[in-house]
Amino acid sequence: MTVLVVAAHPDDEVLGCGGTIAKYVSEGVPVKVMFIADGVSSRSDSAANSALPARLEALEAASAILGYEVVFTGQFPDNRLDTVPLLEIVQLIERYISQLRPHTVITHHSGDLNIDHRLAHEAVVTACRPTPGHSVKNLLFFEVASSTEWRSPGDGHAFVPNYFVDISGCFLKKKQEALLAYTLEMREWPHPRSAKAIDALCHWRGATIGVDAAEAYILGRMLA
Ligand SMILES: [Zn+2]
């Protein structure tokens, strides 16, 4: 069994499913992560040049904390994935799916404000078509604070989770540690991408299912 996480940017994997990754890894399930864009190239050239090494360093630290393997770090234009033919992104993901044969694929929710998140979702769903002989049994969509909840009402699908992973205790701690690695991407409270807000969200998702902390998903497909 292998889990593949397809994230638009480095930090989405921790915000969306960091505790779940740590939990899978603790159970001996290998978790591979691929990133479509670098998360910084939409900034001015000089800002992007100085931000990229720090972002990649943070990614390396986060992967060491959570125990996942980075299989691809994207060259596609950040925050401008809509300038790339969707087919190119689909084919890229298809290559990794046929090589890794993941049992579970986790990616973004379709209704996010961020255009890269929406297109990553679209590309993953296309790449995971259940054709004969395909490997993907479970398809899960995560939420990313400061994108999932910021889409205007009626302008996308609301995030109504129906699949939860209990990350109480050490898995929540690992997620918090990995978020510290991405400190440059984090903001001060009361921003939704602050440590306090992410913590509150995990506890709220936990409380909705009667545990201390959880990560919430929309189940896109499950084949039993
Ligand atoms: Zn993102």
Coordinates of C-alpha atoms and ligand atoms in Angstrom, one line a residue:
M1 CA 0.0 0.0 0.0
T2 CA 1.3 3.4 -1.0
V3 CA -0.3 6.8 -0.4
L4 CA 0.3 9.6 -2.9
V5 CA -0.3 13.2 -1.9
V6 CA -0.6 15.7 -4.8
A7 CA -0.2 19.2 -3.4
A8 CA -0.2 22.4 -5.4
H9 CA 2.5 24.0 -3.2
P10 CA 5.0 23.0 -0.5
D11 CA 3.1 23.6 2.8
D12 CA -0.3 22.4 1.5
E13 CA 0.7 18.8 2.4
V14 CA 1.2 19.8 6.0
L15 CA -1.8 22.1 6.3
G16 CA -4.1 19.7 4.5
C17 CA -3.0 16.3 5.8
G18 CA 0.2 16.5 7.9
G19 CA -1.2 14.5 10.8
T20 CA -2.6 11.9 8.5
I21 CA 0.8 11.5 6.7
A22 CA 2.5 11.0 10.1
K23 CA -0.1 8.4 11.0
Y24 CA 0.3 6.5 7.8
V25 CA 4.0 6.5 8.2
S26 CA 3.8 5.3 11.8
E27 CA 1.7 2.3 10.5
G28 CA 4.5 1.5 7.9
V29 CA 2.6 2.9 4.9
P30 CA 4.9 4.7 2.6
V31 CA 3.7 8.2 1.7
K32 CA 5.0 10.0 -1.4
V33 CA 4.3 13.6 -2.1
M34 CA 4.4 15.5 -5.4
F35 CA 4.2 19.3 -5.8
I36 CA 2.9 20.9 -8.9
A37 CA 4.2 24.5 -8.4
D38 CA 7.0 25.9 -6.2
G39 CA 4.8 28.2 -4.2
V40 CA 7.0 31.3 -4.7
S41 CA 7.5 32.1 -8.4
S42 CA 4.4 34.3 -8.5
R43 CA 6.3 36.8 -6.4
S44 CA 8.5 39.4 -8.1
D45 CA 11.7 37.9 -9.6
S46 CA 14.0 39.0 -6.8
A47 CA 11.6 38.0 -4.1
A48 CA 11.1 34.6 -5.7
N49 CA 14.8 34.0 -6.1
S50 CA 15.4 34.6 -2.5
A51 CA 12.3 32.8 -1.3
L52 CA 12.8 29.5 -3.2
P53 CA 15.8 28.1 -1.3
A54 CA 14.1 28.8 2.0
R55 CA 10.9 27.1 0.8
L56 CA 12.8 24.0 -0.4
E57 CA 14.7 23.9 2.9
A58 CA 11.4 24.1 4.8
L59 CA 10.0 21.3 2.6
E60 CA 13.0 19.1 3.4
A61 CA 12.6 19.7 7.1
A62 CA 8.9 19.0 7.0
S63 CA 9.4 15.8 5.1
A64 CA 12.0 14.6 7.7
I65 CA 9.5 15.4 10.5
L66 CA 6.5 13.7 9.0
G67 CA 8.5 10.9 7.2
Y68 CA 7.2 11.3 3.6
E69 CA 9.2 11.1 0.4
V70 CA 9.2 14.0 -2.1
V71 CA 8.9 12.4 -5.6
F72 CA 8.4 15.6 -7.6
T73 CA 8.9 19.3 -7.0
G74 CA 7.1 21.3 -9.7
Q75 CA 8.3 23.7 -12.2
F76 CA 4.8 24.9 -13.2
P77 CA 4.1 28.6 -12.7
D78 CA 3.0 29.3 -9.2
N79 CA -0.5 30.8 -8.9
R80 CA -0.8 30.6 -12.7
L81 CA -1.5 27.0 -13.3
D82 CA -4.4 28.2 -15.4
T83 CA -1.8 29.3 -18.0
V84 CA -0.7 25.6 -18.4
P85 CA -2.8 23.2 -20.5
L86 CA -4.5 20.9 -17.9
L87 CA -3.5 17.9 -20.0
E88 CA 0.2 18.5 -19.2
I89 CA -0.5 18.4 -15.4
V90 CA -2.8 15.4 -15.8
Q91 CA -0.1 13.5 -17.8
L92 CA 2.5 14.4 -15.2
I93 CA 0.3 13.0 -12.4
E94 CA -0.6 9.9 -14.5
R95 CA 3.1 9.1 -14.9
Y96 CA 3.6 9.1 -11.1
I97 CA 0.4 7.1 -10.5
S98 CA 1.5 4.4 -13.0
Q99 CA 5.0 4.3 -11.5
L100 CA 4.0 4.3 -7.8
R101 CA 0.6 2.5 -8.0
P102 CA -0.8 4.3 -5.0
H103 CA -3.8 2.7 -3.2
T104 CA -4.9 6.1 -1.8
V105 CA -4.5 9.6 -3.5
I106 CA -5.0 12.7 -1.4
T107 CA -5.3 16.2 -2.9
H108 CA -7.1 19.6 -2.8
H109 CA -10.8 20.3 -2.5
S110 CA -12.4 21.5 -5.7
G111 CA -13.9 24.6 -4.2
D112 CA -10.7 26.4 -2.9
L113 CA -10.1 30.1 -3.7
N114 CA -6.6 29.4 -4.8
I115 CA -6.6 28.6 -8.6
D116 CA -3.6 26.2 -8.3
H117 CA -5.5 24.2 -5.7
R118 CA -8.6 23.9 -7.9
L119 CA -6.6 22.9 -10.9
A120 CA -4.6 20.3 -8.9
H121 CA -7.9 18.8 -7.9
E122 CA -9.2 18.7 -11.5
A123 CA -5.9 17.2 -12.7
V124 CA -5.9 14.5 -10.0
V125 CA -9.5 13.5 -10.5
T126 CA -8.8 13.2 -14.2
A127 CA -5.6 11.2 -13.7
C128 CA -7.4 8.9 -11.3
R129 CA -10.1 7.8 -13.7
P130 CA -11.1 4.2 -12.7
T131 CA -9.9 2.6 -15.9
P132 CA -9.3 -1.2 -15.9
G133 CA -6.2 -2.2 -13.9
H134 CA -5.9 1.1 -12.1
S135 CA -4.5 1.1 -8.6
V136 CA -6.3 4.0 -6.8
K137 CA -9.0 2.7 -4.4
N138 CA -9.4 5.8 -2.3
L139 CA -9.6 9.4 -3.4
L140 CA -9.6 12.1 -0.6
F141 CA -9.8 15.9 -0.7
F142 CA -8.4 18.0 2.1
E143 CA -9.0 21.6 3.2
V144 CA -6.3 24.3 3.3
A145 CA -6.9 27.1 5.8
S146 CA -7.0 30.5 4.1
S147 CA -8.1 29.0 0.8
T148 CA -10.9 26.5 1.3
E149 CA -13.0 28.8 3.5
W150 CA -12.3 32.0 1.5
R151 CA -14.2 31.1 -1.7
S152 CA -17.4 33.1 -1.9
P153 CA -20.7 31.4 -1.3
G154 CA -22.2 29.8 -4.4
D155 CA -18.9 30.2 -6.3
G156 CA -17.7 26.7 -5.7
H157 CA -18.5 23.6 -3.7
A158 CA -18.6 24.1 0.1
F159 CA -16.2 21.9 2.1
V160 CA -18.5 19.5 3.9
P161 CA -16.3 16.7 5.2
N162 CA -17.4 13.1 5.4
Y163 CA -14.1 11.3 6.1
F164 CA -12.0 12.0 9.2
V165 CA -8.6 10.9 10.5
D166 CA -8.0 10.9 14.2
I167 CA -4.7 12.7 14.7
S168 CA -4.9 13.2 18.5
G169 CA -1.7 13.2 20.4
C170 CA 1.6 12.6 18.7
F171 CA 0.3 13.1 15.1
L172 CA -1.1 16.6 15.9
K173 CA 2.3 17.4 17.5
K174 CA 4.1 16.3 14.3
K175 CA 1.8 18.4 12.2
Q176 CA 2.6 21.4 14.5
E177 CA 6.3 20.7 14.2
A178 CA 6.2 20.5 10.5
L179 CA 4.3 23.8 10.3
L180 CA 7.0 25.4 12.3
A181 CA 9.4 24.3 9.5
Y182 CA 7.2 26.4 7.1
T183 CA 7.3 29.4 9.5
L184 CA 7.8 31.8 6.6
E185 CA 4.4 30.8 5.2
M186 CA 2.6 31.0 8.5
R187 CA 0.9 34.2 9.7
E188 CA 0.1 35.8 13.0
W189 CA -3.2 35.1 14.8
P190 CA -6.1 35.8 13.9
H191 CA -5.0 34.9 10.4
P192 CA -6.5 31.4 9.4
R193 CA -3.0 30.2 8.5
S194 CA -1.7 31.0 12.0
A195 CA -0.5 28.1 14.3
K196 CA -3.4 28.9 16.7
A197 CA -6.0 28.8 14.0
I198 CA -4.7 25.5 12.5
D199 CA -4.7 24.1 16.0
A200 CA -8.2 25.2 16.6
L201 CA -9.3 23.7 13.3
C202 CA -7.8 20.3 14.1
H203 CA -9.5 20.4 17.5
W204 CA -12.8 21.4 16.0
R205 CA -12.6 18.6 13.4
G206 CA -11.8 16.3 16.2
A207 CA -14.7 17.5 18.3
T208 CA -17.1 16.9 15.5
I209 CA -16.3 13.2 15.7
G210 CA -15.7 12.9 19.4
V211 CA -11.9 12.8 19.6
D212 CA -9.3 15.4 20.6
A213 CA -8.0 16.3 17.1
A214 CA -8.7 15.2 13.5
E215 CA -8.1 16.1 9.9
A216 CA -11.2 16.3 7.7
Y217 CA -11.7 15.2 4.1
I218 CA -14.3 14.8 1.5
L219 CA -14.3 11.3 0.2
G220 CA -14.1 11.5 -3.5
R221 CA -14.3 7.8 -4.2
M222 CA -13.8 4.5 -2.3
L223 CA -13.5 1.1 -4.0
A224 CA -13.9 -1.8 -1.6
Ligands
ZN1 ZN -1.3 26.1 -1.8

